[in-house]
Amino acid sequence: MVYTEFVSADALIRNVKRTEQKLGISDKERPVAIQIYGREVDAVVEAARITQEANPDIIDLNFGCPVKKVAGKGAGAGLLRDIPKMLEITREVVKAVKLPVTVKTRLGWDDNSKIITTLAEQLQDCGIEALAIHGRTRSQMYKGEADWTLIGEVKNNSRIHIPIIGNGDVTTPERAKTCFDQYGVDAVMVGRASIGKPWVFSEMKQYLNYGYVKDILTFDEQKAILKQQVLDAVEWLDDERKGILHSRRHLAATPAFKCIPHFKDTRIAMLRTEKLHELFSIIDHIPQPEQEQLYE
Ligand SMILES: Cc1cc2nc3c(=O)[nH]c(=O)nc-3n(C[C@H](O)[C@H](O)[C@H](O)COP(=O)(O)O)c2cc1C
């Protein structure tokens, strides 16, 4: 299952075109959740109604984004400092739409307020159908290690009956399996490990099913997937330049090119071009690294 990037409720109700574009989903992506965020009950409810029209499988409420311009204004993780309002938003959105509503949040605002155990029960009582927990506080932002102990505690709370999705530092197939085995979660959510490595999901699934990764991709297959990702972005945004800009960070971060000697100039050229044929020619000419480097 995939989630969209979070979509601003305020921008949605103001019909901001760039924001409406973020509601665009394709059937290939199903099941798909569209995630929205906001700080006022009415605005989020109205945005949820608009989102429902885009026909996702799930509407997800973001109560986890830590960045200043979101959390500082009382949206995202900012609502961890106003639980009554978070619960009211959740309750009202559940009432307003027919689709299943889920929530993504963090352990709490900071080290002194790791309230997730109680909060999970309260959110469940609002009628959500699953809860994703990122095992960090807002204060931690993305730093330090995700603490899965509390995620496990929520999952093992006998009063919790909705699926619990654990998130934070699930970077390898082995780690995904440990998270399932050790903490009993119903699903794991993968964030950063997928940037530049969209095949990480397939590797994790294979490992969970067979105990090993059956189909390790060749270098050329990895390159083909990265190129397809750029093409998909160009098609989705209906613009060559915008599609390239959108997918650049994935190319910049991909582990596929990490071990290539003297790569700096190629990397700069790859991240500078705004033309598809140039970009693909650069990628096509990247030489296959030594075998032992490839699968590190
Ligand atoms: C660039 C970036 C953008 C993100 N955007 C969102 C978002 O829109 N919605 C969301 O719920 N989480 C978002 N996250 C957080 C991730 O979903 C995830 O909770 C976090 O990175 C921890 O998981 P990970 O260790 O697997 O990356 C974002 C993270 C990064 C690095």
Short mmCIF file of C-alpha atoms and ligand atoms in Angstrom, two decimals:
data_model
loop_
_atom_site.label_atom_id
_atom_site.label_comp_id
_atom_site.label_asym_id
_atom_site.label_seq_id
_atom_site.Cartn_x
_atom_site.Cartn_y
_atom_site.Cartn_z
CA MET A 1 0.00 0.00 0.00
CA VAL A 2 1.26 3.50 -0.77
CA TYR A 3 0.50 6.93 0.60
CA THR A 4 0.59 10.21 -1.26
CA GLU A 5 2.76 13.03 -0.05
CA PHE A 6 0.76 14.99 2.52
CA VAL A 7 -1.70 17.47 1.06
CA SER A 8 -2.53 20.77 2.76
CA ALA A 9 -6.18 21.04 3.79
CA ASP A 10 -6.04 24.85 3.59
CA ALA A 11 -4.64 24.76 0.06
CA LEU A 12 -7.21 22.16 -1.01
CA ILE A 13 -10.16 24.22 0.11
CA ARG A 14 -8.68 27.26 -1.62
CA ASN A 15 -8.51 25.20 -4.85
CA VAL A 16 -4.77 25.69 -5.25
CA LYS A 17 -4.02 23.94 -8.53
CA ARG A 18 -0.64 22.50 -7.57
CA THR A 19 -2.21 21.01 -4.47
CA GLU A 20 -5.17 19.52 -6.32
CA GLN A 21 -2.66 17.82 -8.60
CA LYS A 22 -1.36 15.90 -5.58
CA LEU A 23 -4.71 14.11 -5.36
CA GLY A 24 -3.98 12.44 -8.70
CA ILE A 25 -3.63 8.73 -8.13
CA SER A 26 -3.38 5.88 -10.57
CA ASP A 27 -5.09 2.50 -10.31
CA LYS A 28 -1.66 0.87 -10.45
CA GLU A 29 -0.97 2.34 -7.02
CA ARG A 30 -3.95 0.80 -5.25
CA PRO A 31 -4.48 0.30 -2.42
CA VAL A 32 -3.54 3.94 -1.93
CA ALA A 33 -4.08 6.42 0.89
CA ILE A 34 -4.26 10.14 0.30
CA GLN A 35 -2.79 11.91 3.30
CA ILE A 36 -4.00 15.35 4.38
CA TYR A 37 -2.94 17.76 7.09
CA GLY A 38 -4.31 20.89 8.66
CA ARG A 39 -4.96 22.51 12.01
CA GLU A 40 -8.59 23.57 11.98
CA VAL A 41 -11.44 21.10 12.30
CA ASP A 42 -13.66 22.63 9.61
CA ALA A 43 -10.85 22.97 7.10
CA VAL A 44 -9.68 19.37 7.51
CA VAL A 45 -13.25 18.06 7.31
CA GLU A 46 -13.89 20.02 4.12
CA ALA A 47 -10.55 18.87 2.68
CA ALA A 48 -11.43 15.26 3.53
CA ARG A 49 -14.68 15.63 1.57
CA ILE A 50 -12.76 16.98 -1.43
CA THR A 51 -10.21 14.18 -1.06
CA GLN A 52 -12.95 11.58 -1.06
CA GLU A 53 -13.93 12.73 -4.56
CA ALA A 54 -10.47 11.69 -5.79
CA ASN A 55 -11.46 8.13 -4.86
CA PRO A 56 -8.52 6.84 -2.83
CA ASP A 57 -8.90 3.64 -0.81
CA ILE A 58 -8.13 5.42 2.45
CA ILE A 59 -7.91 8.96 3.82
CA ASP A 60 -4.97 9.34 6.17
CA LEU A 61 -4.57 12.20 8.64
CA ASN A 62 -1.05 13.45 9.23
CA PHE A 63 -0.35 14.24 12.88
CA GLY A 64 3.35 13.55 12.56
CA CYS A 65 5.07 16.11 10.35
CA PRO A 66 7.71 17.83 12.51
CA VAL A 67 8.86 20.67 10.26
CA LYS A 68 8.52 24.17 11.63
CA LYS A 69 6.23 25.57 8.98
CA VAL A 70 3.73 22.77 9.66
CA ALA A 71 4.12 21.74 13.32
CA GLY A 72 4.94 25.30 14.39
CA LYS A 73 1.56 26.40 13.06
CA GLY A 74 -0.26 23.69 14.99
CA ALA A 75 -0.73 21.18 12.15
CA GLY A 76 1.01 17.81 11.69
CA ALA A 77 2.95 16.91 14.85
CA GLY A 78 1.89 20.28 16.25
CA LEU A 79 -1.41 18.63 17.18
CA LEU A 80 0.51 16.45 19.65
CA ARG A 81 0.36 19.59 21.83
CA ASP A 82 -3.40 19.86 21.48
CA ILE A 83 -4.80 16.36 21.83
CA PRO A 84 -8.46 17.44 22.26
CA LYS A 85 -8.27 19.18 18.89
CA MET A 86 -6.50 16.24 17.26
CA LEU A 87 -9.27 13.97 18.48
CA GLU A 88 -11.99 16.36 17.35
CA ILE A 89 -10.49 16.58 13.86
CA THR A 90 -10.29 12.80 13.70
CA ARG A 91 -13.83 12.24 14.98
CA GLU A 92 -15.33 14.79 12.59
CA VAL A 93 -13.46 13.48 9.54
CA VAL A 94 -14.53 9.91 10.32
CA LYS A 95 -18.13 11.16 10.48
CA ALA A 96 -17.87 13.24 7.30
CA VAL A 97 -16.54 10.65 4.84
CA LYS A 98 -17.52 7.15 3.81
CA LEU A 99 -13.95 5.97 3.22
CA PRO A 100 -11.84 4.37 5.94
CA VAL A 101 -9.86 6.99 7.86
CA THR A 102 -6.41 6.26 9.30
CA VAL A 103 -3.89 8.32 11.26
CA LYS A 104 -0.13 8.67 11.20
CA THR A 105 1.57 10.18 14.22
CA ARG A 106 4.65 10.06 16.45
CA LEU A 107 5.36 8.90 20.01
CA GLY A 108 4.65 12.34 21.42
CA TRP A 109 5.92 15.91 21.31
CA ASP A 110 9.15 15.34 23.23
CA ASP A 111 10.87 13.01 25.66
CA ASN A 112 8.66 14.19 28.52
CA SER A 113 5.43 13.57 26.68
CA LYS A 114 5.54 10.17 25.03
CA ILE A 115 1.79 9.78 25.15
CA ILE A 116 1.29 7.33 22.31
CA THR A 117 -0.09 4.48 24.44
CA THR A 118 -3.06 6.52 25.65
CA LEU A 119 -3.35 8.44 22.40
CA ALA A 120 -3.67 5.23 20.37
CA GLU A 121 -6.72 4.23 22.41
CA GLN A 122 -8.24 7.69 22.09
CA LEU A 123 -7.74 7.72 18.32
CA GLN A 124 -9.20 4.24 18.03
CA ASP A 125 -12.25 5.48 19.93
CA CYS A 126 -12.66 8.20 17.28
CA GLY A 127 -13.30 5.49 14.71
CA ILE A 128 -10.03 5.25 12.77
CA GLU A 129 -9.32 1.96 11.04
CA ALA A 130 -5.53 1.80 11.42
CA LEU A 131 -2.78 3.74 13.13
CA ALA A 132 0.74 4.30 11.83
CA ILE A 133 3.31 5.24 14.46
CA HIS A 134 6.70 6.75 13.70
CA GLY A 135 8.90 5.76 16.64
CA ARG A 136 10.28 9.22 17.27
CA THR A 137 9.06 12.34 19.05
CA ARG A 138 8.54 15.64 17.30
CA SER A 139 11.65 17.01 19.05
CA GLN A 140 13.76 14.27 17.55
CA MET A 141 12.71 15.28 14.03
CA TYR A 142 14.50 12.56 12.03
CA LYS A 143 17.49 12.21 14.34
CA GLY A 144 18.53 9.40 16.64
CA GLU A 145 17.19 5.90 16.38
CA ALA A 146 13.47 5.17 16.14
CA ASP A 147 12.24 3.62 19.39
CA TRP A 148 10.14 0.61 18.55
CA THR A 149 9.50 -0.41 22.18
CA LEU A 150 6.53 1.89 22.52
CA ILE A 151 5.17 0.83 19.13
CA GLY A 152 5.28 -2.76 20.44
CA GLU A 153 3.52 -1.68 23.62
CA VAL A 154 0.67 -0.13 21.64
CA LYS A 155 0.37 -3.27 19.52
CA ASN A 156 0.31 -5.50 22.59
CA ASN A 157 -2.26 -3.41 24.43
CA SER A 158 -5.26 -5.71 24.70
CA ARG A 159 -7.63 -2.77 24.24
CA ILE A 160 -6.22 -2.03 20.80
CA HIS A 161 -7.96 -3.90 17.99
CA ILE A 162 -7.13 -1.78 14.93
CA PRO A 163 -4.05 -2.62 12.82
CA ILE A 164 -0.85 -0.96 14.02
CA ILE A 165 1.68 0.07 11.40
CA GLY A 166 5.22 0.57 12.70
CA ASN A 167 7.49 3.14 11.12
CA GLY A 168 11.05 4.35 11.55
CA ASP A 169 14.39 3.02 10.32
CA VAL A 170 13.00 0.02 8.47
CA THR A 171 15.83 0.05 5.96
CA THR A 172 16.53 -3.58 5.05
CA PRO A 173 14.56 -6.80 4.53
CA GLU A 174 16.15 -8.22 7.70
CA ARG A 175 15.07 -5.22 9.74
CA ALA A 176 11.52 -5.45 8.38
CA LYS A 177 11.34 -9.08 9.54
CA THR A 178 12.70 -8.21 12.99
CA CYS A 179 10.07 -5.49 13.37
CA PHE A 180 7.27 -7.95 12.60
CA ASP A 181 8.73 -10.72 14.77
CA GLN A 182 9.81 -8.65 17.75
CA TYR A 183 7.06 -6.07 17.98
CA GLY A 184 4.12 -7.92 16.46
CA VAL A 185 3.04 -5.03 14.25
CA ASP A 186 0.50 -5.63 11.50
CA ALA A 187 2.54 -3.77 8.91
CA VAL A 188 5.75 -1.81 8.57
CA MET A 189 5.95 1.52 6.78
CA VAL A 190 9.09 2.33 4.81
CA GLY A 191 10.12 5.91 4.18
CA ARG A 192 13.66 6.96 3.41
CA ALA A 193 14.95 3.54 2.43
CA SER A 194 12.77 3.72 -0.67
CA ILE A 195 14.28 6.96 -1.93
CA GLY A 196 16.35 5.94 -4.95
CA LYS A 197 15.55 2.30 -4.25
CA PRO A 198 11.91 1.61 -5.08
CA TRP A 199 12.72 -2.11 -5.38
CA VAL A 200 13.27 -2.21 -1.61
CA PHE A 201 9.60 -3.19 -1.20
CA SER A 202 9.92 -6.19 -3.47
CA GLU A 203 13.10 -7.28 -1.65
CA MET A 204 11.37 -7.00 1.71
CA LYS A 205 8.36 -8.97 0.54
CA GLN A 206 10.53 -11.72 -0.88
CA TYR A 207 12.53 -11.92 2.34
CA LEU A 208 9.38 -12.09 4.46
CA ASN A 209 7.91 -14.80 2.22
CA TYR A 210 10.97 -16.96 1.51
CA GLY A 211 13.61 -15.99 4.09
CA TYR A 212 15.91 -14.70 1.37
CA VAL A 213 15.80 -12.30 -1.56
CA LYS A 214 15.11 -14.46 -4.62
CA ASP A 215 15.42 -11.94 -7.41
CA ILE A 216 18.35 -9.68 -6.77
CA LEU A 217 18.21 -7.08 -9.52
CA THR A 218 21.06 -6.65 -11.95
CA PHE A 219 22.61 -3.23 -12.35
CA ASP A 220 20.82 -2.77 -15.68
CA GLU A 221 17.49 -3.68 -14.12
CA GLN A 222 18.07 -1.13 -11.36
CA LYS A 223 18.88 1.51 -13.97
CA ALA A 224 15.74 0.61 -15.94
CA ILE A 225 13.58 1.08 -12.83
CA LEU A 226 15.15 4.45 -12.07
CA LYS A 227 14.55 5.58 -15.65
CA GLN A 228 10.96 4.38 -15.48
CA GLN A 229 10.51 6.38 -12.28
CA VAL A 230 11.61 9.53 -14.14
CA LEU A 231 9.26 8.71 -17.04
CA ASP A 232 6.37 8.17 -14.64
CA ALA A 233 7.03 11.56 -13.03
CA VAL A 234 7.16 13.25 -16.43
CA GLU A 235 3.89 11.62 -17.42
CA TRP A 236 2.22 12.43 -14.10
CA LEU A 237 3.28 16.08 -14.13
CA ASP A 238 2.83 16.27 -17.88
CA ASP A 239 6.07 18.21 -18.20
CA GLU A 240 9.57 16.99 -19.05
CA ARG A 241 11.44 19.49 -16.92
CA LYS A 242 9.15 19.27 -13.89
CA GLY A 243 9.20 15.48 -14.01
CA ILE A 244 12.99 15.45 -14.03
CA LEU A 245 13.20 17.95 -11.18
CA HIS A 246 10.68 15.91 -9.23
CA SER A 247 12.60 12.65 -9.53
CA ARG A 248 16.12 14.05 -9.19
CA ARG A 249 16.42 13.47 -5.47
CA HIS A 250 15.79 9.78 -6.08
CA LEU A 251 18.60 9.65 -8.60
CA ALA A 252 20.82 11.63 -6.24
CA ALA A 253 20.18 9.23 -3.39
CA THR A 254 20.16 5.92 -5.19
CA PRO A 255 22.45 3.28 -3.73
CA ALA A 256 22.75 1.87 -7.27
CA PHE A 257 25.39 4.48 -8.13
CA LYS A 258 27.01 4.77 -4.71
CA CYS A 259 29.97 2.50 -5.32
CA ILE A 260 30.98 3.72 -8.75
CA PRO A 261 34.55 5.02 -8.77
CA HIS A 262 35.16 8.62 -9.94
CA PHE A 263 31.42 9.22 -10.19
CA LYS A 264 31.39 12.89 -9.15
CA ASP A 265 31.35 14.49 -12.61
CA THR A 266 28.76 12.04 -13.95
CA ARG A 267 26.63 12.68 -10.88
CA ILE A 268 26.76 16.43 -11.38
CA ALA A 269 25.88 16.07 -15.07
CA MET A 270 23.03 13.68 -14.21
CA LEU A 271 21.57 16.11 -11.69
CA ARG A 272 22.00 19.14 -13.90
CA THR A 273 20.28 18.16 -17.11
CA GLU A 274 16.66 19.04 -17.77
CA LYS A 275 16.35 16.94 -20.92
CA LEU A 276 15.19 13.34 -20.85
CA HIS A 277 17.35 12.11 -23.73
CA GLU A 278 20.46 13.62 -22.11
CA LEU A 279 19.62 12.21 -18.70
CA PHE A 280 18.97 8.73 -20.06
CA SER A 281 22.12 8.79 -22.15
CA ILE A 282 24.14 9.65 -19.02
CA ILE A 283 22.47 6.84 -17.06
CA ASP A 284 22.95 4.36 -19.92
CA HIS A 285 26.66 5.11 -19.98
CA ILE A 286 27.22 4.59 -16.26
CA PRO A 287 29.44 1.53 -16.14
CA GLN A 288 28.51 -1.54 -14.17
CA PRO A 289 30.40 -1.55 -10.87
CA GLU A 290 32.45 -4.53 -9.73
CA GLN A 291 30.20 -7.43 -8.81
CA GLU A 292 31.07 -7.45 -5.12
CA GLN A 293 30.39 -3.70 -4.89
CA LEU A 294 27.00 -4.00 -6.54
CA TYR A 295 25.23 -5.89 -3.79
CA GLU A 296 26.80 -4.22 -0.78
C1 LIG B 1 11.66 14.03 2.42
C2 LIG B 1 10.65 13.41 3.34
C3 LIG B 1 9.30 13.67 3.14
C4 LIG B 1 8.34 13.10 3.97
N1 LIG B 1 7.02 13.38 3.74
C5 LIG B 1 6.10 12.78 4.54
C6 LIG B 1 4.71 12.98 4.31
O1 LIG B 1 4.30 13.73 3.39
N2 LIG B 1 3.83 12.35 5.11
C7 LIG B 1 4.25 11.53 6.14
O2 LIG B 1 3.42 10.97 6.84
N3 LIG B 1 5.53 11.34 6.39
C8 LIG B 1 6.46 11.93 5.61
N4 LIG B 1 7.79 11.72 5.88
C9 LIG B 1 8.16 10.88 7.03
C10 LIG B 1 8.28 9.42 6.65
O3 LIG B 1 7.05 8.94 6.17
C11 LIG B 1 8.68 8.57 7.85
O4 LIG B 1 7.72 8.69 8.87
C12 LIG B 1 10.04 8.94 8.44
O5 LIG B 1 10.97 9.27 7.43
C13 LIG B 1 10.60 7.77 9.28
O6 LIG B 1 10.60 6.57 8.53
P1 LIG B 1 11.92 6.05 7.76
O7 LIG B 1 13.00 5.86 8.81
O8 LIG B 1 11.48 4.75 7.13
O9 LIG B 1 12.29 7.10 6.78
C14 LIG B 1 8.75 12.27 5.06
C15 LIG B 1 10.11 12.01 5.25
C16 LIG B 1 11.06 12.57 4.42
C17 LIG B 1 12.52 12.28 4.68
#
